[in-house]
């Protein structure tokens, strides 16, 4: 078997590159990348799409729920607007955190109405959320599950995990995350650059590669559910989930 030819054929079939984990400023205060810069960065890298997964946490002491979510959506829409000008798809995602601990969860297949509903459930914890909130057209994926400070959860509460989180400032222990997925029969795995900082060269160091380009966040969730995709690590290395 000619592995180089196989790799070339796979890259040719699964040609659409999607960044699955990226944060914009100011809605994610830890980011230093504006919506405009986010779209321009990924277009320059040759990506076809980027999912904006800004932090979504309980913030009632700082602003009203409506103001907070309006700001959350505004950053996405500004990235989407610049993306449309450049020919780059931009998907709405969210990295949510319940008040019970510092675990983070990525949701793809989401809209503003859902965010308004989810916000009120953040103080009630993941178990309550997964048992009471129905998301048939979405996927719920634990981000960087083996990073320091992250607590183990019942794998039955998850649709999948982000095995490959490539943020250079954190040790996400991707080997342990991969073992965790194997031991818990989690077949839905993704990769994300966790892009925050323009001066650390970690923009576009991972991608989900699809055979087609989803139209919106819900089609992206459908693609993930199908399992018909590749992961690209380090802009060259192919992983078959």
Coordinates of N, CA and C in Angstrom, one line a residue:
X1 N 0.8 -1.2 0.0 CA 0.0 0.0 0.0 C 0.9 1.2 0.0
X2 N 0.6 2.2 -0.9 CA 1.3 3.4 -1.0 C 0.7 4.4 0.0
X3 N 1.2 4.6 1.2 CA 0.6 5.5 2.2 C 0.6 6.9 1.8
X4 N 1.6 7.3 1.0 CA 1.6 8.7 0.6 C 0.5 9.0 -0.4
X5 N 0.2 8.0 -1.3 CA -0.9 8.2 -2.2 C -2.3 8.2 -1.4
X6 N -2.3 7.3 -0.4 CA -3.6 7.2 0.4 C -3.8 8.5 1.1
X7 N -2.7 9.1 1.7 CA -2.9 10.4 2.3 C -3.3 11.5 1.3
X8 N -2.7 11.5 0.2 CA -3.1 12.5 -0.8 C -4.6 12.3 -1.2
X9 N -5.0 11.1 -1.4 CA -6.4 10.8 -1.8 C -7.4 11.3 -0.7
X10 N -7.0 11.0 0.6 CA -7.8 11.5 1.7 C -7.9 13.0 1.8
X11 N -6.8 13.6 1.6 CA -6.8 15.1 1.7 C -7.6 15.7 0.5
X12 N -7.6 15.0 -0.6 CA -8.3 15.5 -1.8 C -9.8 15.3 -1.6
X13 N -10.2 14.2 -1.0 CA -11.7 14.0 -0.7 C -12.2 14.8 0.4
X14 N -11.4 14.9 1.5 CA -11.8 15.7 2.7 C -11.1 17.0 2.7
X15 N -11.5 17.8 1.7 CA -10.7 19.0 1.4 C -11.1 20.3 2.2
X16 N -12.2 20.3 2.8 CA -12.6 21.5 3.5 C -12.1 21.5 4.9
X17 N -11.4 22.6 5.3 CA -10.8 22.7 6.6 C -11.6 23.6 7.5
X18 N -11.9 23.1 8.7 CA -12.7 23.9 9.6 C -12.0 23.9 10.9
X19 N -11.8 25.1 11.4 CA -11.3 25.3 12.8 C -12.4 25.2 13.8
X20 N -12.2 24.3 14.8 CA -13.3 24.0 15.7 C -13.3 24.7 17.0
X21 N -12.3 25.4 17.3 CA -12.2 26.0 18.7 C -11.4 27.3 18.6
X22 N -12.1 28.5 18.6 CA -11.5 29.8 18.5 C -12.2 30.8 19.3
X23 N -11.5 31.8 19.9 CA -12.1 32.8 20.7 C -11.8 34.2 20.2
X24 N -12.8 35.1 20.3 CA -12.7 36.4 19.9 C -12.8 37.4 21.1
X25 N -12.1 38.5 21.0 CA -12.2 39.6 22.0 C -13.2 40.6 21.5
X26 N -14.0 41.2 22.3 CA -13.9 41.2 23.8 C -14.8 40.2 24.5
X27 N -15.7 39.4 23.8 CA -16.6 38.6 24.6 C -15.9 37.5 25.3
X28 N -14.8 37.0 24.8 CA -13.9 36.1 25.6 C -12.8 37.0 26.0
X29 N -12.8 37.4 27.3 CA -11.8 38.3 27.8 C -10.4 37.8 27.7
X30 N -10.2 36.5 27.6 CA -8.9 35.9 27.6 C -8.3 35.9 26.2
X31 N -9.1 36.3 25.2 CA -8.6 36.4 23.8 C -8.0 37.8 23.5
X32 N -7.1 37.8 22.5 CA -6.5 39.0 22.0 C -6.8 39.2 20.5
X33 N -7.8 38.4 20.0 CA -8.1 38.4 18.6 C -9.5 39.0 18.4
X34 N -9.6 40.1 17.6 CA -10.8 40.7 17.3 C -11.6 39.9 16.3
X35 N -12.9 40.0 16.2 CA -13.7 39.3 15.1 C -13.1 39.5 13.7
X36 N -12.8 40.7 13.4 CA -12.2 41.0 12.0 C -10.9 40.2 11.9
X37 N -10.0 40.3 12.9 CA -8.7 39.6 12.8 C -8.9 38.1 12.7
X38 N -9.9 37.6 13.4 CA -10.1 36.1 13.3 C -10.4 35.7 11.9
X39 N -11.4 36.3 11.3 CA -11.8 35.9 9.9 C -10.6 36.1 9.0
X40 N -9.9 37.2 9.1 CA -8.7 37.4 8.2 C -7.6 36.4 8.4
X41 N -7.4 36.1 9.6 CA -6.3 35.1 9.9 C -6.6 33.7 9.3
X42 N -7.8 33.3 9.4 CA -8.1 31.9 8.9 C -8.3 31.9 7.4
X43 N -8.7 33.0 6.8 CA -8.7 33.1 5.4 C -7.3 33.1 4.8
X44 N -6.4 33.8 5.4 CA -5.0 33.8 5.0 C -4.4 32.4 5.1
X45 N -4.8 31.6 6.1 CA -4.3 30.3 6.3 C -4.8 29.3 5.3
X46 N -5.9 29.7 4.5 CA -6.5 28.8 3.5 C -7.6 28.0 4.0
X47 N -8.1 28.3 5.3 CA -9.2 27.6 5.8 C -10.5 27.9 5.1
X48 N -11.5 27.0 5.2 CA -12.8 27.3 4.6 C -13.8 27.8 5.6
X49 N -13.5 27.5 6.9 CA -14.5 27.9 7.9 C -13.8 27.9 9.3
X50 N -14.5 28.6 10.2 CA -14.0 28.7 11.6 C -15.3 28.7 12.5
X51 N -15.2 27.9 13.5 CA -16.3 27.9 14.5 C -15.9 28.8 15.7
X52 N -16.7 29.8 16.0 CA -16.4 30.7 17.1 C -17.0 30.1 18.3
X53 N -16.2 29.7 19.3 CA -16.6 29.0 20.5 C -16.2 29.8 21.7
X54 N -16.8 31.0 21.8 CA -16.5 31.9 22.9 C -17.0 31.3 24.2
X55 N -16.3 31.7 25.3 CA -16.7 31.3 26.6 C -18.1 31.8 27.0
X56 N -18.9 30.9 27.5 CA -20.3 31.2 27.9 C -20.5 30.8 29.3
X57 N -20.6 31.8 30.2 CA -20.6 31.5 31.7 C -21.7 32.4 32.3
X58 N -22.0 32.0 33.5 CA -23.0 32.7 34.3 C -22.4 34.0 34.8
X59 N -23.0 35.2 34.3 CA -22.4 36.5 34.5 C -23.4 37.5 35.1
X60 N -24.4 37.0 35.9 CA -25.4 37.9 36.3 C -25.0 39.1 37.0
X61 N -23.8 39.0 37.7 CA -23.3 40.2 38.5 C -22.8 41.3 37.6
X62 N -22.5 41.0 36.4 CA -21.8 42.0 35.5 C -22.8 42.6 34.5
X63 N -23.8 41.9 34.1 CA -24.8 42.5 33.2 C -26.0 41.6 33.2
X64 N -27.1 42.1 32.5 CA -28.3 41.3 32.4 C -28.0 40.1 31.5
X65 N -28.8 39.1 31.6 CA -28.7 37.9 30.7 C -28.8 38.4 29.2
X66 N -29.8 39.2 29.0 CA -30.0 39.7 27.6 C -28.8 40.5 27.1
X67 N -28.2 41.4 27.9 CA -27.1 42.1 27.5 C -25.9 41.2 27.2
X68 N -25.7 40.3 28.1 CA -24.6 39.3 27.9 C -24.7 38.5 26.6
X69 N -25.8 38.0 26.4 CA -26.0 37.2 25.2 C -26.0 38.0 23.9
X70 N -26.5 39.3 24.0 CA -26.4 40.2 22.8 C -24.9 40.4 22.5
X71 N -24.1 40.6 23.5 CA -22.7 40.8 23.3 C -22.0 39.6 22.7
X72 N -22.4 38.4 23.2 CA -21.9 37.1 22.7 C -22.2 37.0 21.2
X73 N -23.5 37.2 20.9 CA -23.9 37.1 19.5 C -23.2 38.2 18.6
X74 N -23.0 39.4 19.1 CA -22.4 40.5 18.4 C -21.0 40.1 17.9
X75 N -20.2 39.5 18.8 CA -18.9 39.1 18.3 C -18.9 38.1 17.2
X76 N -19.8 37.1 17.3 CA -20.0 36.1 16.3 C -20.4 36.8 15.0
X77 N -21.4 37.7 15.0 CA -21.9 38.3 13.8 C -20.9 39.2 13.2
X78 N -20.0 39.8 13.9 CA -19.0 40.6 13.4 C -17.9 39.7 12.7
X79 N -17.6 38.6 13.2 CA -16.7 37.6 12.6 C -17.4 37.1 11.3
X80 N -18.6 36.8 11.4 CA -19.4 36.2 10.3 C -19.4 37.3 9.1
X81 N -19.7 38.5 9.5 CA -19.7 39.6 8.5 C -18.4 39.7 7.7
X82 N -17.3 39.7 8.4 CA -16.0 39.8 7.7 C -15.7 38.5 7.0
X83 N -16.2 37.4 7.5 CA -16.0 36.1 6.8 C -16.7 36.1 5.5
X84 N -17.9 36.6 5.5 CA -18.7 36.7 4.2 C -18.0 37.5 3.2
X85 N -17.4 38.6 3.6 CA -16.7 39.5 2.7 C -15.5 38.8 2.1
X86 N -14.9 37.8 2.8 CA -13.7 37.2 2.4 C -13.9 35.8 1.8
X87 N -15.2 35.3 1.9 CA -15.4 33.9 1.4 C -15.1 32.9 2.4
X88 N -15.3 33.1 3.7 CA -15.0 32.2 4.8 C -16.2 32.0 5.6
X89 N -16.6 30.7 5.8 CA -17.8 30.4 6.6 C -17.4 30.6 8.1
X90 N -18.4 31.1 8.8 CA -18.2 31.3 10.3 C -19.4 30.7 11.0
X91 N -19.1 29.7 11.9 CA -20.2 29.0 12.6 C -20.3 29.5 14.0
X92 N -21.5 29.5 14.5 CA -21.7 29.8 15.9 C -21.6 28.6 16.8
X93 N -20.7 28.6 17.7 CA -20.5 27.6 18.7 C -20.5 28.3 20.1
X94 N -20.3 27.5 21.1 CA -20.1 28.0 22.5 C -19.3 27.1 23.3
X95 N -18.5 27.6 24.2 CA -17.8 26.8 25.2 C -18.4 27.2 26.5
X96 N -19.3 26.3 27.0 CA -20.1 26.7 28.2 C -19.4 26.1 29.4
X97 N -19.7 26.8 30.5 CA -19.2 26.3 31.8 C -20.3 26.4 32.9
X98 N -20.5 25.3 33.6 CA -21.5 25.3 34.7 C -20.8 25.9 35.9
X99 N -21.6 26.4 36.9 CA -21.0 27.0 38.0 C -20.3 26.0 39.0
X100 N -20.6 24.7 38.8 CA -20.1 23.7 39.8 C -18.6 23.4 39.8
X101 N -18.0 23.7 38.6 CA -16.5 23.5 38.5 C -16.0 24.3 37.3
X102 N -14.7 24.0 37.0 CA -14.1 24.7 35.9 C -14.1 23.9 34.5
X103 N -14.9 22.9 34.5 CA -15.0 22.1 33.2 C -15.6 22.9 32.1
X104 N -15.2 22.7 30.9 CA -15.7 23.4 29.7 C -16.3 22.4 28.7
X105 N -17.4 22.8 28.1 CA -18.1 22.0 27.1 C -18.4 22.7 25.8
X106 N -18.0 22.2 24.7 CA -18.3 22.8 23.4 C -19.7 22.3 22.9
X107 N -20.4 23.3 22.4 CA -21.7 22.9 21.8 C -21.7 23.5 20.4
X108 N -22.0 22.6 19.4 CA -22.2 22.9 18.0 C -23.6 22.6 17.7
X109 N -24.3 23.4 16.9 CA -25.7 23.3 16.6 C -26.4 24.1 17.7
X110 N -26.2 25.4 17.6 CA -26.7 26.3 18.6 C -27.2 27.6 18.0
X111 N -28.1 28.3 18.7 CA -28.5 29.6 18.2 C -28.8 30.5 19.4
X112 N -29.3 31.7 19.2 CA -29.5 32.7 20.3 C -30.6 32.2 21.2
X113 N -31.6 31.7 20.7 CA -32.7 31.2 21.5 C -32.2 30.1 22.5
X114 N -31.4 29.2 22.0 CA -30.9 28.2 22.9 C -30.0 28.8 24.0
X115 N -29.2 29.7 23.6 CA -28.3 30.4 24.6 C -29.1 31.0 25.7
X116 N -30.2 31.7 25.4 CA -31.0 32.3 26.4 C -31.6 31.2 27.4
X117 N -31.9 30.0 26.8 CA -32.4 29.0 27.7 C -31.3 28.3 28.5
X118 N -30.2 28.1 27.9 CA -29.0 27.4 28.5 C -28.5 28.3 29.7
X119 N -28.5 29.6 29.5 CA -27.9 30.4 30.5 C -28.5 30.2 31.9
X120 N -29.8 30.0 31.9 CA -30.5 29.8 33.2 C -30.2 28.5 33.8
X121 N -29.7 27.5 33.0 CA -29.4 26.2 33.5 C -27.9 26.0 34.0
X122 N -27.1 27.0 33.8 CA -25.7 26.9 34.1 C -25.5 26.7 35.6
X123 N -26.3 27.3 36.5 CA -26.0 27.1 38.0 C -26.5 25.7 38.4
X124 N -27.2 25.0 37.6 CA -27.8 23.7 38.0 C -26.9 22.5 37.7
X125 N -25.8 22.7 37.0 CA -24.9 21.6 36.8 C -25.1 20.7 35.5
X126 N -24.1 20.0 35.1 CA -24.1 19.3 33.9 C -25.2 18.1 33.9
X127 N -25.3 17.4 35.0 CA -26.2 16.3 35.1 C -27.6 16.8 34.9
X128 N -28.0 17.8 35.6 CA -29.3 18.4 35.4 C -29.6 18.8 34.0
X129 N -28.5 19.5 33.4 CA -28.6 20.0 32.1 C -28.9 18.9 31.1
X130 N -28.1 17.9 31.1 CA -28.2 16.8 30.2 C -29.5 16.0 30.3
X131 N -30.0 16.0 31.5 CA -31.3 15.2 31.7 C -32.5 16.0 31.4
X132 N -32.4 17.3 31.4 CA -33.6 18.1 31.2 C -33.7 19.0 30.0
X133 N -32.5 19.2 29.3 CA -32.5 20.1 28.2 C -32.2 19.2 26.9
X134 N -33.2 19.2 26.0 CA -33.1 18.4 24.8 C -32.5 19.2 23.7
X135 N -31.4 18.6 23.1 CA -30.7 19.2 22.0 C -30.6 18.2 20.9
X136 N -31.6 17.8 20.2 CA -31.5 16.7 19.2 C -30.7 17.0 18.0
X137 N -30.5 18.3 17.7 CA -29.8 18.7 16.5 C -28.4 19.3 16.8
X138 N -28.0 19.0 18.0 CA -26.7 19.6 18.5 C -25.8 18.5 18.9
X139 N -24.5 18.8 19.2 CA -23.6 17.9 19.8 C -22.9 18.6 21.0
X140 N -22.7 17.8 22.1 CA -22.2 18.3 23.4 C -20.9 17.6 23.7
X141 N -19.8 18.4 23.6 CA -18.5 17.8 23.6 C -17.6 18.4 24.7
X142 N -17.1 17.6 25.6 CA -16.2 18.1 26.6 C -14.9 18.6 26.0
X143 N -14.5 19.8 26.3 CA -13.3 20.4 25.9 C -12.1 19.9 26.8
X144 N -11.0 19.7 26.2 CA -9.7 19.4 26.9 C -10.0 18.6 28.2
X145 N -10.5 17.4 28.2 CA -11.0 16.7 29.4 C -9.9 16.3 30.4
X146 N -8.7 16.3 29.9 CA -7.6 15.9 30.8 C -6.6 17.0 31.2
X147 N -7.0 18.2 30.9 CA -6.2 19.4 31.3 C -6.2 19.5 32.8
X148 N -5.2 20.1 33.4 CA -5.1 20.3 34.8 C -6.3 21.1 35.3
X149 N -6.9 20.7 36.4 CA -8.1 21.4 37.0 C -9.4 20.9 36.5
X150 N -9.4 20.1 35.5 CA -10.7 19.5 34.9 C -11.1 18.3 35.7
X151 N -12.3 18.2 36.0 CA -12.8 17.0 36.8 C -13.4 16.0 35.8
X152 N -13.2 14.7 36.1 CA -13.9 13.7 35.3 C -15.4 13.8 35.5
X153 N -16.1 13.5 34.4 CA -17.6 13.4 34.5 C -18.0 12.1 33.9
X154 N -19.3 11.7 34.2 CA -19.8 10.5 33.7 C -19.8 10.6 32.1
X155 N -19.1 9.7 31.5 CA -19.0 9.7 30.0 C -20.4 9.6 29.3
X156 N -21.4 9.1 30.0 CA -22.7 8.9 29.4 C -23.3 10.3 29.2
X157 N -22.8 11.3 29.9 CA -23.4 12.7 29.8 C -22.8 13.4 28.5
X158 N -21.9 12.8 27.9 CA -21.2 13.4 26.8 C -21.5 12.8 25.4
X159 N -21.6 13.6 24.4 CA -21.7 13.1 23.0 C -20.3 12.8 22.5
X160 N -19.3 13.6 22.9 CA -17.9 13.3 22.5 C -16.9 14.2 23.3
X161 N -15.7 14.1 22.9 CA -14.7 14.9 23.6 C -13.7 15.5 22.6
X162 N -13.1 16.6 23.0 CA -12.0 17.2 22.2 C -10.7 16.6 22.7
X163 N -10.3 15.5 21.9 CA -9.1 14.8 22.3 C -7.9 15.7 22.0
X164 N -7.9 16.3 20.9 CA -6.7 17.1 20.5 C -7.0 18.6 20.7
X165 N -6.6 19.1 21.9 CA -6.7 20.6 22.1 C -5.2 21.0 22.1
X166 N -4.9 22.0 21.2 CA -3.5 22.3 20.9 C -3.1 23.7 21.4
X167 N -3.8 24.2 22.4 CA -3.4 25.5 23.0 C -2.0 25.3 23.5
X168 N -1.1 26.2 23.1 CA 0.3 26.1 23.5 C 0.6 26.4 25.0
X169 N -0.4 27.1 25.6 CA -0.2 27.6 27.0 C -0.7 26.6 28.0
X170 N -1.3 25.5 27.6 CA -1.8 24.5 28.5 C -1.4 23.1 28.1
X171 N -1.2 22.2 29.0 CA -0.9 20.8 28.8 C -2.3 20.1 28.8
X172 N -2.8 19.9 27.6 CA -4.1 19.2 27.6 C -4.1 17.7 27.6
X173 N -2.8 17.2 27.7 CA -2.6 15.7 27.9 C -3.4 14.9 26.9
X174 N -3.1 15.2 25.6 CA -3.9 14.5 24.5 C -3.8 13.0 24.5
X175 N -2.7 12.5 25.0 CA -2.6 11.0 25.1 C -3.6 10.5 26.0
X176 N -3.7 11.1 27.2 CA -4.6 10.6 28.2 C -6.1 10.8 27.7
X177 N -6.3 11.9 27.0 CA -7.6 12.1 26.5 C -8.0 11.1 25.5
X178 N -7.0 10.7 24.6 CA -7.3 9.6 23.7 C -7.6 8.3 24.3
X179 N -6.8 8.0 25.4 CA -7.1 6.7 26.1 C -8.5 6.8 26.8
X180 N -8.8 7.9 27.3 CA -10.1 8.1 28.0 C -11.3 7.8 27.0
X181 N -11.1 8.4 25.7 CA -12.1 8.1 24.7 C -12.2 6.6 24.4
X182 N -11.1 6.0 24.3 CA -11.1 4.5 24.0 C -11.7 3.7 25.1
X183 N -11.4 4.0 26.3 CA -11.9 3.3 27.5 C -13.4 3.4 27.7
X184 N -13.9 4.6 27.2 CA -15.3 4.9 27.4 C -16.1 4.8 26.2
X185 N -15.5 4.2 25.1 CA -16.2 3.9 23.9 C -16.8 5.2 23.3
X186 N -16.0 6.3 23.4 CA -16.4 7.6 22.8 C -15.9 7.7 21.4
X187 N -16.7 7.6 20.4 CA -16.2 7.6 19.0 C -16.2 9.0 18.4
X188 N -17.0 9.9 19.0 CA -17.0 11.3 18.5 C -15.9 12.1 19.1
X189 N -14.8 12.3 18.4 CA -13.7 13.1 18.9 C -13.4 14.2 17.9
X190 N -12.9 15.3 18.4 CA -12.6 16.4 17.5 C -11.2 17.0 18.0
X191 N -10.7 18.0 17.2 CA -9.5 18.7 17.5 C -9.8 20.2 17.4
X192 N -9.1 20.9 18.2 CA -9.2 22.4 18.1 C -7.9 23.1 18.5
X193 N -7.7 24.2 17.8 CA -6.5 25.0 18.0 C -6.6 25.8 19.3
X194 N -7.8 26.0 19.8 CA -8.1 26.8 21.0 C -7.4 28.2 20.8
X195 N -7.6 28.8 19.7 CA -6.9 30.0 19.3 C -7.4 31.2 20.0
X196 N -6.4 31.8 20.8 CA -6.7 33.1 21.5 C -5.7 34.2 21.2
X197 N -4.5 33.8 20.9 CA -3.4 34.8 20.9 C -2.6 34.9 19.6
X198 N -2.6 36.0 19.0 CA -2.0 36.1 17.7 C -0.4 36.0 17.7
X199 N 0.2 36.1 18.8 CA 1.7 36.1 18.9 C 2.2 34.7 19.4
X200 N 1.4 33.7 19.4 CA 1.9 32.4 19.8 C 1.9 31.3 18.7
X201 N 1.6 31.8 17.5 CA 1.7 30.9 16.3 C 0.9 29.6 16.5
X202 N -0.3 29.7 17.2 CA -1.1 28.5 17.3 C -2.4 28.7 16.5
X203 N -2.5 29.7 15.6 CA -3.7 29.8 14.8 C -3.6 28.6 13.7
X204 N -4.7 27.9 13.6 CA -4.8 26.9 12.5 C -3.8 25.8 12.7
X205 N -3.6 25.3 14.0 CA -2.7 24.2 14.1 C -3.5 22.9 14.2
X206 N -4.8 23.0 14.0 CA -5.6 21.8 13.8 C -6.8 22.1 13.0
X207 N -7.5 21.1 12.5 CA -8.7 21.3 11.7 C -9.5 20.0 11.6
X208 N -10.8 20.2 11.5 CA -11.7 19.1 11.1 C -11.8 19.2 9.6
X209 N -11.5 18.1 8.9 CA -11.6 18.2 7.4 C -12.8 17.4 6.9
X210 N -13.7 18.0 6.2 CA -14.9 17.4 5.7 C -14.9 17.3 4.2
X211 N -15.8 16.4 3.7 CA -15.9 16.2 2.3 C -16.9 17.3 1.7
X212 N -17.6 18.0 2.6 CA -18.4 19.1 2.2 C -18.4 20.2 3.2
X213 N -18.8 21.4 2.9 CA -18.8 22.5 3.8 C -20.2 22.7 4.4
X214 N -20.4 22.5 5.7 CA -21.7 22.8 6.2 C -22.1 24.2 6.1
X215 N -23.5 24.4 6.0 CA -24.0 25.8 5.8 C -24.1 26.6 7.1
X216 N -24.3 25.9 8.2 CA -24.5 26.6 9.4 C -24.1 25.7 10.6
X217 N -24.3 26.2 11.8 CA -23.9 25.5 13.0 C -24.5 24.1 13.1
X218 N -25.8 24.0 12.7 CA -26.5 22.8 12.9 C -26.1 21.7 11.8
X219 N -25.7 22.2 10.7 CA -25.1 21.3 9.7 C -23.7 20.8 10.1
X220 N -23.0 21.7 10.8 CA -21.7 21.3 11.4 C -21.9 20.2 12.4
X221 N -22.9 20.4 13.3 CA -23.2 19.3 14.3 C -23.6 18.0 13.6
X222 N -24.3 18.1 12.5 CA -24.7 16.9 11.7 C -23.5 16.2 11.1
X223 N -22.5 17.0 10.6 CA -21.3 16.4 10.1 C -20.5 15.7 11.2
X224 N -20.4 16.3 12.4 CA -19.7 15.6 13.5 C -20.4 14.3 13.8
X225 N -21.7 14.4 13.9 CA -22.5 13.1 14.3 C -22.2 12.0 13.3
X226 N -22.1 12.4 12.0 CA -21.9 11.4 10.9 C -20.6 10.6 11.1
X227 N -19.6 11.2 11.7 CA -18.3 10.6 11.8 C -17.5 10.6 10.5
X228 N -18.1 11.2 9.5 CA -17.4 11.1 8.2 C -16.5 12.4 8.0
X229 N -15.4 12.4 8.7 CA -14.5 13.5 8.6 C -13.1 13.0 9.1
X230 N -12.1 13.8 8.8 CA -10.8 13.6 9.3 C -10.4 14.7 10.2
X231 N -9.4 14.5 11.0 CA -8.7 15.5 11.8 C -7.3 15.8 11.3
X232 N -7.0 17.0 11.2 CA -5.6 17.4 10.8 C -4.9 18.1 11.9
X233 N -3.8 17.6 12.3 CA -3.0 18.1 13.4 C -1.7 18.7 12.9
X234 N -1.4 19.9 13.3 CA -0.1 20.5 12.9 C 0.0 20.8 11.4
X235 N -1.1 21.0 10.8 CA -1.2 21.5 9.4 C -0.7 20.4 8.4
X236 N -0.5 19.2 8.9 CA 0.0 18.2 7.9 C -0.3 16.8 8.3
X237 N -0.5 16.5 9.6 CA -0.7 15.1 10.0 C -2.2 14.8 10.1
X238 N -2.5 13.6 9.5 CA -3.9 13.2 9.4 C -4.3 12.2 10.5
X239 N -5.4 12.4 11.1 CA -5.9 11.4 12.1 C -7.3 11.0 11.6
X240 N -7.5 9.7 11.6 CA -8.8 9.2 11.3 C -9.5 8.8 12.6
X241 N -10.6 9.6 13.0 CA -11.2 9.4 14.3 C -11.7 8.0 14.5

